[in-house]
């Protein structure tokens, strides 16, 4: 975007104005307009008015191009405020709202971005499995603890990976630190409380040449610096966050 050439030389007629001017200049009265000149005059005036409209559209296109180039320059120069603007404008996590919520971003280093999000394991991860019986009926049974927690771990890691991929595709950062937060039972008071269950520092280099269709999400996550306390029979436990 930063290297995109200007749509037309500044101060010169733009492509839309040129097209409108050409159409106006080539006006020729139609057969019936020769008999009813007022109709020809009306069409000719419309063509003339379209030149003014085209001029404004060209100017709007030029302004949009200029703003885009300046915005790209700010991002590539490491302007952190432009990072937040880019995230807000692109809204890369719009289709992830069913899998997570409360996405928060922060950084004071143009090479790193931190993301916190709340996972929705209670609503996203199934607690039962379905199968087809020999008679063609659907049988449903509860997942074992190990199966449920295994799916939960892959779900949390997958969401974290997806968040990092979106940021690497949008911003020129070299590291994305993701903090996954879930409701964990506090056995001292009996209440569910938001706790960090995964904190991982993904690097751009670590995402290169990866076939994401074939990876195991938790295995891939563990190739980076991370904090995760997970047991197959108990699931996640709170962990301390990685920090810059």
PDB file of N, CA, C and O in Angstrom, residues 204-231:
ATOM      1  N   UNK A 204       6.895 -14.474  14.753  1.00  0.00           N
ATOM      2  CA  UNK A 204       6.645 -14.527  13.310  1.00  0.00           C
ATOM      3  C   UNK A 204       7.502 -15.614  12.652  1.00  0.00           C
ATOM      4  O   UNK A 204       7.028 -16.341  11.781  1.00  0.00           O
ATOM      5  N   UNK A 205       8.750 -15.709  13.077  1.00  0.00           N
ATOM      6  CA  UNK A 205       9.658 -16.709  12.508  1.00  0.00           C
ATOM      7  C   UNK A 205       9.116 -18.113  12.729  1.00  0.00           C
ATOM      8  O   UNK A 205       9.225 -18.990  11.857  1.00  0.00           O
ATOM      9  N   UNK A 206       8.536 -18.343  13.902  1.00  0.00           N
ATOM     10  CA  UNK A 206       8.009 -19.662  14.223  1.00  0.00           C
ATOM     11  C   UNK A 206       6.768 -20.035  13.432  1.00  0.00           C
ATOM     12  O   UNK A 206       6.356 -21.199  13.412  1.00  0.00           O
ATOM     13  N   UNK A 207       6.144 -19.042  12.775  1.00  0.00           N
ATOM     14  CA  UNK A 207       4.931 -19.292  11.988  1.00  0.00           C
ATOM     15  C   UNK A 207       5.241 -19.507  10.513  1.00  0.00           C
ATOM     16  O   UNK A 207       4.351 -19.842   9.734  1.00  0.00           O
ATOM     17  N   UNK A 208       6.495 -19.311  10.133  1.00  0.00           N
ATOM     18  CA  UNK A 208       6.864 -19.442   8.728  1.00  0.00           C
ATOM     19  C   UNK A 208       7.007 -20.911   8.345  1.00  0.00           C
ATOM     20  O   UNK A 208       7.465 -21.740   9.118  1.00  0.00           O
ATOM     21  N   UNK A 209       6.578 -21.220   7.129  1.00  0.00           N
ATOM     22  CA  UNK A 209       6.695 -22.569   6.555  1.00  0.00           C
ATOM     23  C   UNK A 209       5.976 -23.629   7.381  1.00  0.00           C
ATOM     24  O   UNK A 209       6.432 -24.778   7.463  1.00  0.00           O
ATOM     25  N   UNK A 210       4.868 -23.243   7.990  1.00  0.00           N
ATOM     26  CA  UNK A 210       4.067 -24.184   8.774  1.00  0.00           C
ATOM     27  C   UNK A 210       2.809 -24.561   7.998  1.00  0.00           C
ATOM     28  O   UNK A 210       2.107 -23.692   7.483  1.00  0.00           O
ATOM     29  N   UNK A 211       2.516 -25.847   7.912  1.00  0.00           N
ATOM     30  CA  UNK A 211       1.269 -26.317   7.299  1.00  0.00           C
ATOM     31  C   UNK A 211       0.222 -26.393   8.407  1.00  0.00           C
ATOM     32  O   UNK A 211       0.105 -27.403   9.107  1.00  0.00           O
ATOM     33  N   UNK A 212      -0.524 -25.320   8.572  1.00  0.00           N
ATOM     34  CA  UNK A 212      -1.458 -25.229   9.692  1.00  0.00           C
ATOM     35  C   UNK A 212      -2.620 -26.213   9.578  1.00  0.00           C
ATOM     36  O   UNK A 212      -3.316 -26.461  10.562  1.00  0.00           O
ATOM     37  N   UNK A 213      -2.847 -26.777   8.390  1.00  0.00           N
ATOM     38  CA  UNK A 213      -3.927 -27.752   8.237  1.00  0.00           C
ATOM     39  C   UNK A 213      -3.607 -29.069   8.933  1.00  0.00           C
ATOM     40  O   UNK A 213      -4.518 -29.840   9.259  1.00  0.00           O
ATOM     41  N   UNK A 214      -2.329 -29.332   9.165  1.00  0.00           N
ATOM     42  CA  UNK A 214      -1.946 -30.636   9.691  1.00  0.00           C
ATOM     43  C   UNK A 214      -1.347 -30.608  11.096  1.00  0.00           C
ATOM     44  O   UNK A 214      -0.949 -31.654  11.610  1.00  0.00           O
ATOM     45  N   UNK A 215      -1.261 -29.428  11.710  1.00  0.00           N
ATOM     46  CA  UNK A 215      -0.642 -29.371  13.038  1.00  0.00           C
ATOM     47  C   UNK A 215      -1.626 -29.772  14.133  1.00  0.00           C
ATOM     48  O   UNK A 215      -2.847 -29.714  13.951  1.00  0.00           O
ATOM     49  N   UNK A 216      -1.078 -30.218  15.256  1.00  0.00           N
ATOM     50  CA  UNK A 216      -1.860 -30.364  16.480  1.00  0.00           C
ATOM     51  C   UNK A 216      -1.672 -29.055  17.252  1.00  0.00           C
ATOM     52  O   UNK A 216      -0.537 -28.646  17.530  1.00  0.00           O
ATOM     53  N   UNK A 217      -2.784 -28.384  17.573  1.00  0.00           N
ATOM     54  CA  UNK A 217      -2.715 -27.032  18.134  1.00  0.00           C
ATOM     55  C   UNK A 217      -1.886 -26.957  19.411  1.00  0.00           C
ATOM     56  O   UNK A 217      -1.064 -26.053  19.582  1.00  0.00           O
ATOM     57  N   UNK A 218      -2.102 -27.916  20.319  1.00  0.00           N
ATOM     58  CA  UNK A 218      -1.359 -27.868  21.591  1.00  0.00           C
ATOM     59  C   UNK A 218       0.119 -28.198  21.384  1.00  0.00           C
ATOM     60  O   UNK A 218       0.983 -27.586  22.008  1.00  0.00           O
ATOM     61  N   UNK A 219       0.412 -29.141  20.494  1.00  0.00           N
ATOM     62  CA  UNK A 219       1.817 -29.475  20.217  1.00  0.00           C
ATOM     63  C   UNK A 219       2.533 -28.266  19.616  1.00  0.00           C
ATOM     64  O   UNK A 219       3.689 -27.976  19.966  1.00  0.00           O
ATOM     65  N   UNK A 220       1.867 -27.585  18.689  1.00  0.00           N
ATOM     66  CA  UNK A 220       2.478 -26.415  18.054  1.00  0.00           C
ATOM     67  C   UNK A 220       2.709 -25.311  19.080  1.00  0.00           C
ATOM     68  O   UNK A 220       3.764 -24.670  19.089  1.00  0.00           O
ATOM     69  N   UNK A 221       1.736 -25.075  19.943  1.00  0.00           N
ATOM     70  CA  UNK A 221       1.868 -24.038  20.968  1.00  0.00           C
ATOM     71  C   UNK A 221       3.079 -24.291  21.855  1.00  0.00           C
ATOM     72  O   UNK A 221       3.798 -23.362  22.234  1.00  0.00           O
ATOM     73  N   UNK A 222       3.334 -25.552  22.147  1.00  0.00           N
ATOM     74  CA  UNK A 222       4.428 -25.893  23.051  1.00  0.00           C
ATOM     75  C   UNK A 222       5.810 -25.762  22.424  1.00  0.00           C
ATOM     76  O   UNK A 222       6.823 -25.957  23.094  1.00  0.00           O
ATOM     77  N   UNK A 223       5.871 -25.393  21.149  1.00  0.00           N
ATOM     78  CA  UNK A 223       7.174 -25.135  20.527  1.00  0.00           C
ATOM     79  C   UNK A 223       7.645 -23.706  20.789  1.00  0.00           C
ATOM     80  O   UNK A 223       8.764 -23.354  20.410  1.00  0.00           O
ATOM     81  N   UNK A 224       6.799 -22.900  21.435  1.00  0.00           N
ATOM     82  CA  UNK A 224       7.150 -21.518  21.765  1.00  0.00           C
ATOM     83  C   UNK A 224       7.315 -21.391  23.283  1.00  0.00           C
ATOM     84  O   UNK A 224       7.017 -22.316  24.041  1.00  0.00           O
ATOM     85  N   UNK A 225       7.757 -20.230  23.715  1.00  0.00           N
ATOM     86  CA  UNK A 225       7.822 -19.970  25.161  1.00  0.00           C
ATOM     87  C   UNK A 225       6.389 -19.826  25.660  1.00  0.00           C
ATOM     88  O   UNK A 225       5.613 -19.025  25.113  1.00  0.00           O
ATOM     89  N   UNK A 226       6.037 -20.574  26.689  1.00  0.00           N
ATOM     90  CA  UNK A 226       4.636 -20.567  27.118  1.00  0.00           C
ATOM     91  C   UNK A 226       4.521 -20.900  28.602  1.00  0.00           C
ATOM     92  O   UNK A 226       5.445 -21.445  29.213  1.00  0.00           O
ATOM     93  N   UNK A 227       3.363 -20.587  29.146  1.00  0.00           N
ATOM     94  CA  UNK A 227       2.982 -20.974  30.501  1.00  0.00           C
ATOM     95  C   UNK A 227       1.626 -21.668  30.383  1.00  0.00           C
ATOM     96  O   UNK A 227       0.632 -21.064  29.980  1.00  0.00           O
ATOM     97  N   UNK A 228       1.593 -22.952  30.704  1.00  0.00           N
ATOM     98  CA  UNK A 228       0.338 -23.707  30.636  1.00  0.00           C
ATOM     99  C   UNK A 228       0.426 -24.877  31.608  1.00  0.00           C
ATOM    100  O   UNK A 228       1.350 -25.690  31.528  1.00  0.00           O
ATOM    101  N   UNK A 229      -0.511 -24.958  32.523  1.00  0.00           N
ATOM    102  CA  UNK A 229      -0.572 -26.058  33.481  1.00  0.00           C
ATOM    103  C   UNK A 229      -1.818 -26.882  33.149  1.00  0.00           C
ATOM    104  O   UNK A 229      -2.932 -26.520  33.513  1.00  0.00           O
ATOM    105  N   UNK A 230      -1.595 -27.959  32.424  1.00  0.00           N
ATOM    106  CA  UNK A 230      -2.724 -28.762  31.939  1.00  0.00           C
ATOM    107  C   UNK A 230      -2.528 -30.221  32.303  1.00  0.00           C
ATOM    108  O   UNK A 230      -1.445 -30.781  32.116  1.00  0.00           O
ATOM    109  N   UNK A 231      -3.576 -30.837  32.840  1.00  0.00           N
ATOM    110  CA  UNK A 231      -3.563 -32.260  33.161  1.00  0.00           C
ATOM    111  C   UNK A 231      -4.735 -32.936  32.459  1.00  0.00           C
ATOM    112  O   UNK A 231      -5.843 -32.393  32.425  1.00  0.00           O
TER     113      UNK A 231
END
